[in-house]
Coordinates of C-alpha atoms in Angstrom, one line a residue:
M17 CA 32.7 -3.2 23.1
P18 CA 35.0 -3.1 20.0
R19 CA 37.6 -5.8 19.7
K20 CA 40.8 -6.0 17.6
T21 CA 40.8 -9.7 16.6
K22 CA 37.6 -9.6 14.5
K23 CA 35.4 -6.9 13.0
T24 CA 32.4 -6.2 15.2
I25 CA 28.8 -6.0 14.2
V26 CA 26.6 -4.3 16.8
L27 CA 22.9 -4.5 16.5
F28 CA 20.9 -1.8 18.4
P29 CA 17.2 -0.8 18.5
P30 CA 17.1 2.9 17.3
K31 CA 17.0 4.4 20.8
K32 CA 18.7 7.6 21.8
S33 CA 20.0 6.2 25.1
L34 CA 21.7 3.3 23.2
V35 CA 23.2 5.6 20.6
L36 CA 24.9 7.6 23.4
K37 CA 26.0 4.4 25.1
M38 CA 27.5 3.1 21.9
L39 CA 29.4 6.4 21.3
K40 CA 30.9 6.2 24.8
A41 CA 32.0 2.6 24.4
F42 CA 33.6 3.1 21.0
G43 CA 35.5 6.2 22.1
D44 CA 37.8 7.2 19.2
S45 CA 37.4 4.0 17.3
K46 CA 36.1 4.4 13.7
F47 CA 32.8 2.8 12.8
V48 CA 30.3 2.7 10.0
W49 CA 26.6 2.8 10.8
G50 CA 23.3 2.2 9.0
C51 CA 19.7 2.6 10.0
F52 CA 17.4 -0.3 9.0
G53 CA 13.7 0.5 9.3
E54 CA 10.8 2.4 7.7
K55 CA 10.9 5.6 10.0
L56 CA 12.8 8.5 8.6
T57 CA 12.8 10.2 12.0
N58 CA 14.9 7.5 13.6
A59 CA 17.7 8.0 11.0
L60 CA 17.5 11.8 11.4
E61 CA 17.8 11.6 15.1
I62 CA 20.6 9.1 15.1
E63 CA 22.6 11.1 12.5
K64 CA 22.2 14.2 14.6
I65 CA 23.6 12.5 17.7
I66 CA 26.5 10.7 16.0
G67 CA 27.5 13.6 13.8
K68 CA 31.0 13.1 12.4
S69 CA 31.9 10.4 14.9
G70 CA 30.9 7.7 12.4
V71 CA 30.4 7.3 8.7
R72 CA 26.8 6.7 7.6
L73 CA 26.0 3.9 5.3
E74 CA 23.6 5.2 2.7
L75 CA 21.0 2.4 2.1
G76 CA 18.5 4.0 -0.3
N77 CA 20.0 2.8 -3.6
R78 CA 21.2 -0.5 -2.2
L79 CA 17.7 -1.1 -0.8
Q80 CA 15.9 -0.5 -4.1
E81 CA 18.4 -2.4 -6.3
T82 CA 18.3 -5.5 -3.9
A83 CA 14.5 -5.4 -3.9
K84 CA 14.4 -5.6 -7.7
N85 CA 16.9 -8.4 -7.8
N86 CA 15.1 -10.4 -5.1
R87 CA 11.6 -9.7 -6.4
Q88 CA 10.8 -13.0 -8.3
Q89 CA 12.6 -15.2 -5.8
Y90 CA 10.4 -13.8 -3.1
I91 CA 7.2 -14.2 -5.1
D92 CA 8.2 -17.9 -5.7
Y93 CA 9.1 -18.3 -2.0
I94 CA 5.7 -17.1 -0.8
G95 CA 4.1 -19.3 -3.4
S96 CA 5.7 -22.4 -1.9
L97 CA 4.4 -21.3 1.5
S98 CA 0.9 -21.0 0.0
K99 CA 1.0 -24.6 -1.1
R100 CA 2.0 -25.6 2.5
Y101 CA -0.4 -23.4 4.5
D102 CA -3.4 -23.2 2.1
S103 CA -6.3 -22.0 4.4
L104 CA -8.5 -19.0 5.0
F105 CA -6.1 -17.6 7.7
W106 CA -3.1 -17.9 5.3
W107 CA -4.8 -16.2 2.3
T108 CA -6.0 -13.3 4.5
S109 CA -2.5 -12.8 6.0
S110 CA -0.3 -9.8 5.0
V111 CA 2.6 -12.2 4.4
C112 CA 0.7 -14.1 1.7
E113 CA -0.5 -10.8 0.2
K114 CA 3.1 -9.6 -0.3
S115 CA 2.0 -5.9 -0.7
P116 CA 4.9 -3.7 0.4
L117 CA 2.3 -1.3 1.7
A118 CA 0.6 -3.8 4.0
S119 CA 3.5 -6.1 5.0
R120 CA 7.1 -5.4 6.0
T121 CA 8.3 -9.0 5.4
F122 CA 9.7 -8.3 2.0
L123 CA 11.2 -5.0 3.1
N124 CA 13.0 -6.7 6.1
T125 CA 14.1 -9.6 3.9
V126 CA 15.7 -7.0 1.6
Y127 CA 17.3 -5.2 4.5
L128 CA 18.7 -8.5 5.7
S129 CA 20.2 -9.2 2.2
V130 CA 21.6 -5.6 2.1
A131 CA 23.3 -6.1 5.5
R132 CA 24.8 -9.5 4.5
D133 CA 26.0 -8.3 1.1
Y134 CA 27.6 -5.2 2.5
L135 CA 29.5 -7.1 5.2
K136 CA 30.7 -9.7 2.7
S137 CA 32.1 -7.0 0.5
S138 CA 33.2 -4.4 3.1
A139 CA 36.9 -3.8 3.9
G140 CA 38.8 -1.4 6.2
C141 CA 36.6 -0.4 9.1
E142 CA 36.6 -2.8 12.0
N143 CA 33.3 -1.8 13.5
V144 CA 29.9 -1.8 12.0
V145 CA 26.8 -0.6 13.8
F146 CA 23.3 -1.4 12.6
F147 CA 20.3 0.4 14.2
V148 CA 17.4 -1.9 13.5
E149 CA 13.7 -1.0 14.2
S150 CA 12.1 -4.5 13.9
P151 CA 12.8 -7.0 16.7
G152 CA 12.3 -9.8 14.2
L153 CA 14.9 -8.3 11.9
R154 CA 17.3 -8.0 14.8
R155 CA 16.9 -11.6 15.6
S156 CA 17.1 -12.6 12.0
M157 CA 20.3 -10.5 11.5
Q158 CA 21.9 -12.1 14.6
K159 CA 21.0 -15.6 13.3
N160 CA 22.1 -15.1 9.7
L161 CA 25.1 -12.7 10.1
S162 CA 26.7 -14.8 12.8
K163 CA 27.5 -17.3 10.0
L164 CA 30.0 -14.8 8.5
K165 CA 33.5 -15.8 9.5
D166 CA 35.3 -12.5 10.1
F167 CA 32.7 -10.9 12.3
E168 CA 31.6 -11.0 15.9
I169 CA 27.9 -10.2 16.5
I170 CA 26.9 -8.1 19.6
V171 CA 23.2 -7.5 20.2
Y172 CA 22.0 -4.8 22.6
D173 CA 18.4 -5.6 23.4
S174 CA 17.6 -5.6 27.1
K175 CA 15.4 -8.3 28.6
L176 CA 13.4 -5.5 30.3
S177 CA 12.7 -3.8 27.0
S178 CA 11.7 -7.1 25.4
L179 CA 9.3 -7.8 28.3
L180 CA 7.8 -4.3 28.1
E181 CA 7.3 -4.7 24.3
K182 CA 5.6 -8.0 24.9
I183 CA 3.3 -6.4 27.5
I184 CA 2.5 -3.5 25.1
E185 CA 1.8 -5.9 22.3
D186 CA -0.6 -8.0 24.4
M187 CA -2.4 -4.8 25.5
R188 CA -2.7 -3.6 21.9
M189 CA -4.1 -6.9 20.9
F190 CA -6.7 -6.7 23.7
L191 CA -7.6 -3.1 23.0
I192 CA -7.8 -3.5 19.2
K193 CA -10.0 -6.6 19.6
I194 CA -12.3 -4.7 22.0
W195 CA -12.4 -1.9 19.4
F196 CA -13.3 -4.4 16.7
L197 CA -16.1 -5.8 18.8
I198 CA -17.5 -2.3 19.5
E199 CA -17.2 -1.2 15.9
S200 CA -18.8 -4.4 14.6
L201 CA -21.7 -4.3 17.1
N202 CA -22.3 -0.6 16.3
R203 CA -22.4 -1.3 12.6
I204 CA -24.6 -4.3 13.0
L205 CA -27.1 -2.3 15.0
I206 CA -27.1 0.6 12.6
S207 CA -27.4 -1.6 9.6
K208 CA -30.3 -3.6 10.9
Y209 CA -32.0 -0.5 12.3
F210 CA -32.0 1.1 8.9
N211 CA -33.3 -2.1 7.4
A212 CA -30.5 -2.8 5.0
F213 CA -32.3 -5.8 3.6
D214 CA -35.2 -3.8 2.1
K215 CA -37.7 -6.2 0.5
A216 CA -39.3 -3.3 -1.3
K217 CA -36.0 -2.8 -3.2
I218 CA -34.5 -6.3 -3.2
D219 CA -36.6 -9.3 -4.2
P220 CA -34.9 -12.4 -2.7
S221 CA -36.4 -14.5 -5.4
K222 CA -34.6 -12.6 -8.2
D223 CA -31.0 -12.8 -9.3
I224 CA -29.0 -9.7 -8.4
T225 CA -25.6 -8.4 -9.5
I226 CA -23.6 -7.0 -6.6
I227 CA -21.0 -4.2 -7.0
H228 CA -18.7 -4.0 -4.0
T229 CA -17.2 -0.6 -3.7
W230 CA -15.5 1.8 -1.3
V231 CA -17.5 4.7 0.2
D232 CA -16.1 7.9 1.8
K233 CA -17.0 11.6 1.8
R234 CA -16.3 11.8 -2.0
S235 CA -19.1 9.3 -2.6
F236 CA -22.0 11.7 -2.1
T237 CA -22.9 14.8 -4.0
P238 CA -24.1 18.0 -2.3
A239 CA -27.6 17.2 -3.7
G240 CA -27.6 13.8 -2.0
G241 CA -26.8 11.6 -4.9
F242 CA -24.3 8.7 -4.9
R243 CA -21.2 8.8 -7.1
D244 CA -18.9 5.8 -7.3
S245 CA -15.3 6.9 -7.4
Y246 CA -14.1 3.5 -8.6
F247 CA -16.7 2.2 -10.9
G248 CA -18.1 5.5 -12.3
D249 CA -21.3 4.9 -14.4
L250 CA -21.0 1.1 -14.3
S251 CA -24.1 0.7 -12.2
K252 CA -26.2 2.8 -14.5
E253 CA -24.8 1.1 -17.6
L254 CA -25.5 -2.4 -16.3
K255 CA -29.1 -1.4 -15.2
R256 CA -29.6 -0.2 -18.8
R257 CA -28.6 -3.7 -19.9
G258 CA -31.2 -5.2 -17.7
K259 CA -29.2 -6.2 -14.6
N260 CA -30.7 -5.9 -11.1
I261 CA -27.9 -4.0 -9.5
V262 CA -27.2 -3.8 -5.7
I263 CA -24.3 -1.9 -4.2
V264 CA -22.4 -3.4 -1.2
P265 CA -20.5 -0.5 0.4
Y266 CA -17.3 -0.8 2.3
V267 CA -17.4 2.4 4.4
L268 CA -13.9 3.9 5.0
S269 CA -12.9 5.6 8.2
S270 CA -12.9 9.1 6.7
I271 CA -16.7 9.2 7.2
S272 CA -18.7 8.0 10.1
Y273 CA -20.7 4.9 9.5
R274 CA -24.0 6.4 10.6
D275 CA -23.5 9.5 8.3
A276 CA -22.7 7.2 5.4
V277 CA -25.8 5.1 6.0
N278 CA -28.0 8.2 6.2
K279 CA -26.6 9.5 2.9
M280 CA -27.2 6.1 1.3
R281 CA -30.8 6.1 2.4
S282 CA -31.3 9.4 0.6
S283 CA -29.8 8.0 -2.6
S284 CA -31.8 6.4 -5.4
E285 CA -29.3 3.5 -5.5
T286 CA -30.1 0.1 -3.8
F287 CA -27.6 -0.7 -1.1
L288 CA -27.0 -3.9 0.8
L289 CA -25.1 -3.2 4.1
P290 CA -22.9 -6.2 4.8
Y291 CA -23.1 -5.9 8.6
A292 CA -26.8 -6.6 8.4
F293 CA -25.9 -10.2 7.7
V294 CA -23.3 -10.7 10.4
R295 CA -24.2 -12.5 13.6
I296 CA -22.8 -11.4 17.0
R297 CA -21.4 -14.8 17.5
D298 CA -19.4 -14.4 14.3
I299 CA -17.6 -11.5 15.9
F300 CA -16.7 -13.5 19.0
S301 CA -15.7 -16.5 17.0
I302 CA -13.2 -14.4 14.9
I303 CA -11.7 -12.8 18.0
F304 CA -11.1 -16.1 19.8
R305 CA -9.7 -17.8 16.7
I306 CA -7.2 -15.0 16.2
I307 CA -6.1 -14.9 19.8
F308 CA -5.5 -18.6 20.0
K309 CA -3.9 -18.9 16.6
S310 CA -0.2 -19.9 16.8
N311 CA 2.4 -18.9 14.2
K312 CA 5.6 -20.5 15.4
E313 CA 6.3 -23.1 12.7
R314 CA 9.8 -22.8 11.2
C315 CA 9.8 -21.8 7.5
P316 CA 12.2 -23.0 4.7
L317 CA 15.2 -20.9 3.8
F318 CA 15.0 -18.0 1.5
G319 CA 18.0 -18.8 -0.6
R320 CA 20.6 -19.0 2.1
L321 CA 18.7 -16.8 4.6
D322 CA 16.5 -17.9 7.4
I323 CA 13.6 -15.4 7.5
S324 CA 11.3 -17.4 9.8
D325 CA 11.5 -14.6 12.4
L326 CA 10.4 -12.0 9.9
I327 CA 7.4 -14.1 8.8
C328 CA 6.4 -14.9 12.4
E329 CA 6.7 -11.2 13.3
E330 CA 4.4 -10.2 10.4
L331 CA 1.8 -12.9 11.3
K332 CA 1.9 -11.7 14.8
K333 CA 1.2 -8.1 13.7
D334 CA -1.8 -9.5 11.8
R335 CA -3.2 -11.1 14.9
I336 CA -2.7 -7.8 16.9
G337 CA -4.2 -5.5 14.2
I338 CA -7.7 -4.9 13.0
R339 CA -7.2 -5.7 9.3
L340 CA -7.3 -9.5 9.7
P341 CA -10.6 -9.6 11.7
R342 CA -12.3 -7.3 9.3
D343 CA -11.2 -9.5 6.4
L344 CA -12.4 -12.7 8.1
L345 CA -15.7 -11.0 8.7
L346 CA -16.3 -10.7 5.0
Y347 CA -16.4 -14.5 4.8
N348 CA -19.2 -14.5 7.3
V349 CA -21.0 -11.8 5.3
V350 CA -21.3 -14.1 2.3
E351 CA -22.4 -16.9 4.6
G352 CA -25.1 -14.6 5.8
W353 CA -26.3 -13.9 2.3
R354 CA -26.5 -17.7 1.8
R355 CA -28.7 -18.0 4.9
K356 CA -31.1 -15.4 3.6
D357 CA -31.0 -17.3 0.3
L358 CA -30.1 -14.3 -1.8
K359 CA -29.8 -15.1 -5.5
I360 CA -26.5 -13.6 -6.6
A361 CA -25.7 -14.0 -10.3
S362 CA -22.4 -12.1 -10.2
F363 CA -20.2 -10.3 -7.8
I364 CA -18.1 -7.3 -9.1
Q365 CA -15.2 -6.0 -7.0
T366 CA -12.2 -3.8 -7.4
F367 CA -9.0 -5.8 -7.8
E368 CA -5.6 -5.5 -6.2
N369 CA -5.3 -9.2 -5.3
Q370 CA -5.5 -8.2 -1.6
T371 CA -6.5 -10.2 1.4
W372 CA -10.1 -9.0 1.3
N373 CA -10.4 -10.1 -2.3
K374 CA -9.3 -13.6 -1.3
A375 CA -11.7 -13.7 1.7
F376 CA -14.6 -12.9 -0.6
T377 CA -13.5 -15.4 -3.3
L378 CA -13.1 -18.2 -0.8
A379 CA -16.5 -17.6 0.7
F380 CA -18.2 -17.5 -2.7
R381 CA -16.4 -20.7 -3.8
R382 CA -18.0 -22.4 -0.8
Y383 CA -21.5 -20.8 -0.5
Y384 CA -22.1 -19.6 -4.1
P385 CA -20.0 -21.9 -6.4
N386 CA -22.1 -20.9 -9.4
T387 CA -21.8 -17.1 -8.9
K388 CA -19.6 -15.3 -11.5
L389 CA -16.8 -13.4 -9.8
I390 CA -15.6 -10.4 -11.7
A391 CA -12.6 -8.3 -10.6
Y392 CA -11.8 -4.8 -12.0
Q393 CA -8.2 -3.6 -11.8
H394 CA -9.1 -0.1 -10.9
A395 CA -5.6 1.2 -9.9
A396 CA -2.3 1.7 -11.6
T397 CA 0.2 -1.0 -10.9
S398 CA 3.9 -1.3 -10.3
K399 CA 6.2 -4.3 -10.7
M400 CA 7.0 -3.9 -7.0
Y401 CA 3.4 -4.1 -6.0
L402 CA 4.0 -7.8 -5.4
N403 CA 0.4 -8.4 -4.4
Y404 CA -0.6 -8.5 -8.1
Y405 CA 1.9 -11.3 -8.7
F406 CA 2.1 -15.0 -7.8
S407 CA 4.2 -18.0 -8.6
S408 CA 3.3 -20.9 -10.9
E409 CA 3.3 -23.2 -7.9
E410 CA 0.3 -21.4 -6.3
S411 CA -1.6 -20.6 -9.5
K412 CA -3.9 -23.7 -9.2
I413 CA -4.9 -22.9 -5.6
L414 CA -4.9 -19.1 -5.6
P415 CA -8.4 -17.7 -4.8
L416 CA -8.9 -15.6 -7.9
A417 CA -11.9 -14.2 -9.7
D418 CA -13.4 -15.8 -12.8
K419 CA -12.8 -12.7 -14.9
I420 CA -10.2 -9.9 -14.4
I421 CA -10.8 -6.7 -16.3
T422 CA -7.9 -4.3 -16.6
N423 CA -7.6 -0.6 -17.1
G424 CA -6.1 -1.1 -20.5
R425 CA -3.7 -3.0 -22.9
Y426 CA -0.5 -2.7 -20.8
N427 CA -1.8 -4.4 -17.6
A428 CA -3.6 -7.1 -19.6
K429 CA -0.4 -8.0 -21.2
E430 CA 1.6 -7.6 -18.0
F431 CA -0.8 -10.0 -16.1
I432 CA -0.8 -12.6 -18.8
D433 CA 3.0 -12.5 -19.2
S434 CA 3.4 -12.9 -15.4
G435 CA 1.3 -16.1 -15.2
Y436 CA -2.4 -15.1 -15.2
D437 CA -4.7 -17.4 -17.2
P438 CA -5.1 -15.6 -20.6
E439 CA -8.7 -16.8 -20.8
K440 CA -9.5 -14.9 -17.6
V441 CA -7.8 -11.6 -18.3
F442 CA -9.6 -8.9 -20.5
S443 CA -8.3 -5.5 -21.6
G444 CA -11.1 -3.1 -20.5
G445 CA -11.2 0.6 -20.1
A446 CA -10.1 3.2 -17.4
I447 CA -13.5 3.7 -15.8
R448 CA -11.9 5.4 -12.8
F449 CA -9.5 7.4 -14.9
A450 CA -11.9 8.5 -17.6
S451 CA -11.0 12.2 -16.8
V452 CA -7.3 11.4 -17.4
L453 CA -8.1 10.1 -20.9
E454 CA -10.1 13.3 -21.6
K455 CA -7.1 15.4 -20.6
A456 CA -4.8 13.3 -22.8
K457 CA -7.0 14.2 -25.8
L458 CA -6.3 17.9 -25.3
A459 CA -3.5 19.8 -27.0
V460 CA -0.1 18.7 -25.8
D461 CA 1.3 22.2 -25.6
R462 CA 0.8 24.3 -22.5
A463 CA 1.5 27.9 -21.9
R464 CA 4.3 28.8 -19.6
G465 CA 5.6 32.1 -18.3
H466 CA 3.5 32.8 -15.2
K467 CA 5.4 34.6 -12.4
E468 CA 6.0 31.7 -10.0
F469 CA 7.4 28.3 -11.0
T470 CA 4.9 25.9 -9.3
V471 CA 6.0 22.6 -7.9
L472 CA 3.1 20.3 -7.1
V473 CA 3.8 17.4 -4.7
T474 CA 1.3 14.6 -4.4
M475 CA 1.4 12.2 -1.5
S476 CA 0.4 8.5 -1.4
I477 CA -1.8 6.9 1.1
S478 CA 1.2 5.7 3.2
P479 CA 1.8 8.1 6.1
L480 CA 5.5 7.0 6.3
E481 CA 6.0 7.5 2.6
A482 CA 4.2 10.9 2.7
A483 CA 6.3 12.0 5.6
E484 CA 9.6 11.1 3.8
L485 CA 8.5 12.8 0.6
F486 CA 7.5 16.0 2.4
W487 CA 10.8 16.1 4.4
K488 CA 12.8 15.7 1.2
V489 CA 10.8 18.4 -0.6
K490 CA 11.1 20.7 2.4
E491 CA 14.9 20.2 2.4
A492 CA 15.1 21.0 -1.3
F493 CA 12.9 24.1 -1.6
E494 CA 12.7 25.6 1.9
D495 CA 12.6 29.4 1.5
I496 CA 13.8 29.4 -2.1
K497 CA 11.4 32.2 -3.2
E498 CA 11.5 31.5 -6.9
Y499 CA 9.6 28.2 -6.3
K500 CA 6.0 27.9 -5.1
V501 CA 5.4 24.4 -3.6
I502 CA 1.9 23.1 -3.4
L503 CA 1.3 20.0 -1.2
K504 CA -1.6 17.8 -2.0
F505 CA -2.1 15.0 0.5
H506 CA -4.2 11.8 0.1
P507 CA -7.7 12.2 1.7
V508 CA -7.1 9.2 3.9
T509 CA -3.7 10.5 5.0
P510 CA -4.0 14.3 5.6
F511 CA -1.0 16.6 6.3
E512 CA -1.4 16.4 10.0
K513 CA -1.0 12.6 10.0
A514 CA 2.2 12.7 8.1
A515 CA 3.6 15.8 9.8
K516 CA 3.1 14.2 13.2
L517 CA 5.6 11.5 12.3
L518 CA 8.2 14.3 11.8
G519 CA 7.1 16.2 15.0
M520 CA 5.8 19.1 12.9
S521 CA 2.6 21.0 12.3
S522 CA 1.2 23.4 9.7
N523 CA 3.0 26.2 11.6
D524 CA 6.3 24.7 10.5
L525 CA 5.5 25.0 6.7
P526 CA 8.0 27.2 4.9
K527 CA 6.6 30.5 3.6
N528 CA 6.7 29.3 -0.1
F529 CA 4.8 26.1 0.8
K530 CA 1.0 25.8 0.6
L531 CA -1.5 23.0 1.4
S532 CA -4.2 22.5 -1.1
E533 CA -7.5 20.5 -1.2
K534 CA -8.4 21.7 -4.7
P535 CA -9.2 19.1 -7.3
L536 CA -6.0 17.8 -8.8
T537 CA -6.8 18.7 -12.4
E538 CA -7.4 22.3 -11.3
I539 CA -3.9 22.5 -9.8
L540 CA -2.3 20.7 -12.7
D541 CA -3.6 23.5 -15.0
Y542 CA -0.9 25.8 -13.6
A543 CA 1.6 23.4 -12.2
D544 CA 5.1 23.3 -13.9
V545 CA 6.3 20.0 -12.5
L546 CA 4.9 17.1 -10.4
L547 CA 6.8 15.3 -7.7
Y548 CA 5.5 11.9 -6.5
T549 CA 6.7 8.6 -5.0
S550 CA 4.0 6.1 -5.7
S551 CA 0.9 8.2 -6.3
T552 CA -1.0 7.5 -9.6
T553 CA -1.3 11.3 -10.1
C554 CA 1.8 10.9 -12.3
F555 CA -0.5 9.7 -15.1
E556 CA -2.8 12.7 -14.8
A557 CA 0.2 15.0 -14.9
M558 CA 1.5 13.3 -18.0
A559 CA -1.9 13.5 -19.7
M560 CA -1.9 17.2 -19.0
G561 CA 1.6 17.7 -20.2
V562 CA 3.2 18.3 -16.8
P563 CA 6.8 16.9 -16.3
T564 CA 7.0 14.3 -13.5
L565 CA 9.8 13.6 -11.1
H566 CA 9.8 10.4 -9.2
V567 CA 11.3 10.7 -5.7
E568 CA 12.6 7.3 -4.5
S569 CA 12.2 6.2 -0.9
D570 CA 15.3 5.5 1.1
Y571 CA 13.4 3.4 3.7
L572 CA 10.5 1.7 2.0
I573 CA 10.1 -0.5 -1.1
D574 CA 9.6 1.8 -4.0
V575 CA 6.4 1.1 -5.9
D576 CA 6.5 3.6 -8.7
P577 CA 3.5 3.1 -11.1
L578 CA 5.7 4.4 -13.9
D579 CA 8.5 1.9 -13.4
F580 CA 7.6 0.3 -16.8
A581 CA 8.4 3.6 -18.6
K582 CA 11.6 4.9 -17.0
N583 CA 12.5 6.9 -20.1
L584 CA 9.4 9.0 -19.6
R585 CA 10.2 10.5 -16.2
R586 CA 13.2 11.4 -14.1
S587 CA 13.9 9.6 -10.8
T588 CA 16.0 10.6 -7.8
G589 CA 16.2 10.2 -4.1
S590 CA 18.1 13.2 -2.5
P591 CA 16.9 16.7 -1.8
E592 CA 19.9 18.1 -3.7
E593 CA 19.1 16.1 -6.8
I594 CA 15.4 17.0 -6.5
L595 CA 16.3 20.7 -6.7
D596 CA 18.7 20.1 -9.5
Y597 CA 16.2 18.2 -11.6
V598 CA 13.5 20.8 -11.1
Q599 CA 15.9 23.5 -12.2
K600 CA 16.5 21.5 -15.4
F601 CA 12.8 21.3 -16.0
K602 CA 12.6 25.0 -15.5
S603 CA 15.2 25.7 -18.1
M604 CA 13.9 23.1 -20.6
S605 CA 13.0 24.6 -24.0
D606 CA 9.4 24.7 -25.2
E607 CA 10.4 22.6 -28.3
K608 CA 11.8 19.8 -26.2
L609 CA 8.9 19.9 -23.8
S610 CA 6.5 19.6 -26.7
K611 CA 8.2 16.4 -28.0
E612 CA 8.2 14.9 -24.5
R613 CA 4.5 15.6 -24.1
L614 CA 3.7 13.6 -27.2
K615 CA 5.5 10.6 -25.6
W616 CA 3.7 11.1 -22.3
K617 CA 0.3 11.2 -24.0
N618 CA 0.9 7.9 -25.8
A619 CA 2.1 6.2 -22.6
V620 CA -1.1 7.2 -20.8
K621 CA -3.2 5.8 -23.7
E622 CA -1.3 2.5 -23.4
V623 CA -2.1 2.1 -19.7
F624 CA -5.6 3.5 -19.7
G625 CA -7.9 2.2 -22.4
P626 CA -11.0 4.1 -23.6
V627 CA -14.3 3.5 -21.9
T628 CA -16.8 2.2 -24.5
N629 CA -19.9 0.1 -24.6
E630 CA -17.6 -2.9 -25.0
T631 CA -16.0 -2.0 -21.7
Y632 CA -19.3 -2.2 -19.9
N633 CA -20.3 -5.4 -21.7
L634 CA -17.3 -7.1 -20.2
F635 CA -19.0 -7.0 -16.8
L636 CA -21.9 -9.0 -18.1
T637 CA -21.9 -12.7 -17.4

């Protein structure tokens, strides 16, 4: 395998059998290796097998730094593709959305840049081994790295494995589309059976204001009432201002659709179930359009890199998965409202500039061109949440709401500075985070001195990110009795889901670790430090005077919501540094903590504006 005339680059899928084969072929030859992919478990297993036979290339810092350096270029690149492919399918694609949580195209583009830059600057070792998860990234690496003069590229990817992967992909597409069909038919029948279009509540001749929101177990009180986790009292306030409010729910998977509909019927709110307006032929039309959609066109270069294989791979994942058909179905929902001749004065939705936002916008532009579209930026942002950003090239064709209301001053300024129309952006209030503002009003000093130093770890919605954070925290604090570690997982991504990725269960939790489902503010009352990667709980911690430690990912694009205020929180990536930083927090004087808490409080107020009458008036047309 290794040769003496040139340095050798070997590209492998991260498979145990190939690692053993590589070790045998290299013998005593020195080599450097790196793992390119989002799964921590692959890197851990490979490192265990290789041991001291090779030198591991640490990619975490290189990954994040390269991502920041390539950020704007990538935004502009996707903008140029938007001008070329402007269509419903393009705007509902993960590639177009650019979100690092939904698409791996930017991540793999960054990995490709990291590999090229390392090879161009490396010296000494003759052999370099890259274990690459993504088949598209392996093809892209082979294509781009082969242009380097002093290296020979060897790719180990058997035809049999490729054939099996193709068969598995086709089977997954078939099964997921069958699931989409069954799920949609079930929801259509339930929606129509429960008479979603209730003429006793909704008069088709009168203008209505729709609030589109997310529904899960948290949305219903024990007494049977409905509470909106995203829009708070907006419905009540708009009704008080004379608006005819109808709620369009998007039922999340954490609650069964039937149970959610039953709970809605018991509520005093007026709901409009979107599936009641979908035709069965719409479902079949979407399935066939997706199956026979081709994505093989060659894309322009990204700088000097050809990333066509990365884009095609992501578009293929869209076709296989369930997200694309669900988004396309929203277009048909609006068409169904038009057929029923609903009078829709305004449509209010949460805003992250995601694919579903664009599907709704395109549909309203066609079927309800006079309806006012209002988007509320309900979540904290990060500069690396690329879905919020767009290039000047695509600004004129981007499906965007007529009015965008932000959480507060910071995001309004950030959006306008990045290219949003200043006449469309309004600084609102933190309706979803009203409790955070209340906490920020409290005294900045907190009592310390309880027996155990409590480390609270809050996970994001991403299972891979949650698994990595959990593993790092476990490595840092396992069986160190002086620290009590509380793990709070996202309701959509419970501990079992993340632990499964690591081959673990609750039985593997260290003795000083504890899972908690208590409300976050209750835990923060006695927590001494908060650890997070991309969770917005960092703002709640700062509001309550709790120090925060940002734990960078070594495998995914880091989307820290506090990246605008790096001086207000510490950031690290390794288990050793995590422990070191927490020890520093533990020994920090009360006087220094008090000064820091004043800064945290002011930062929270900058991001989250107060909720006033003016906030609610912004939602009026």
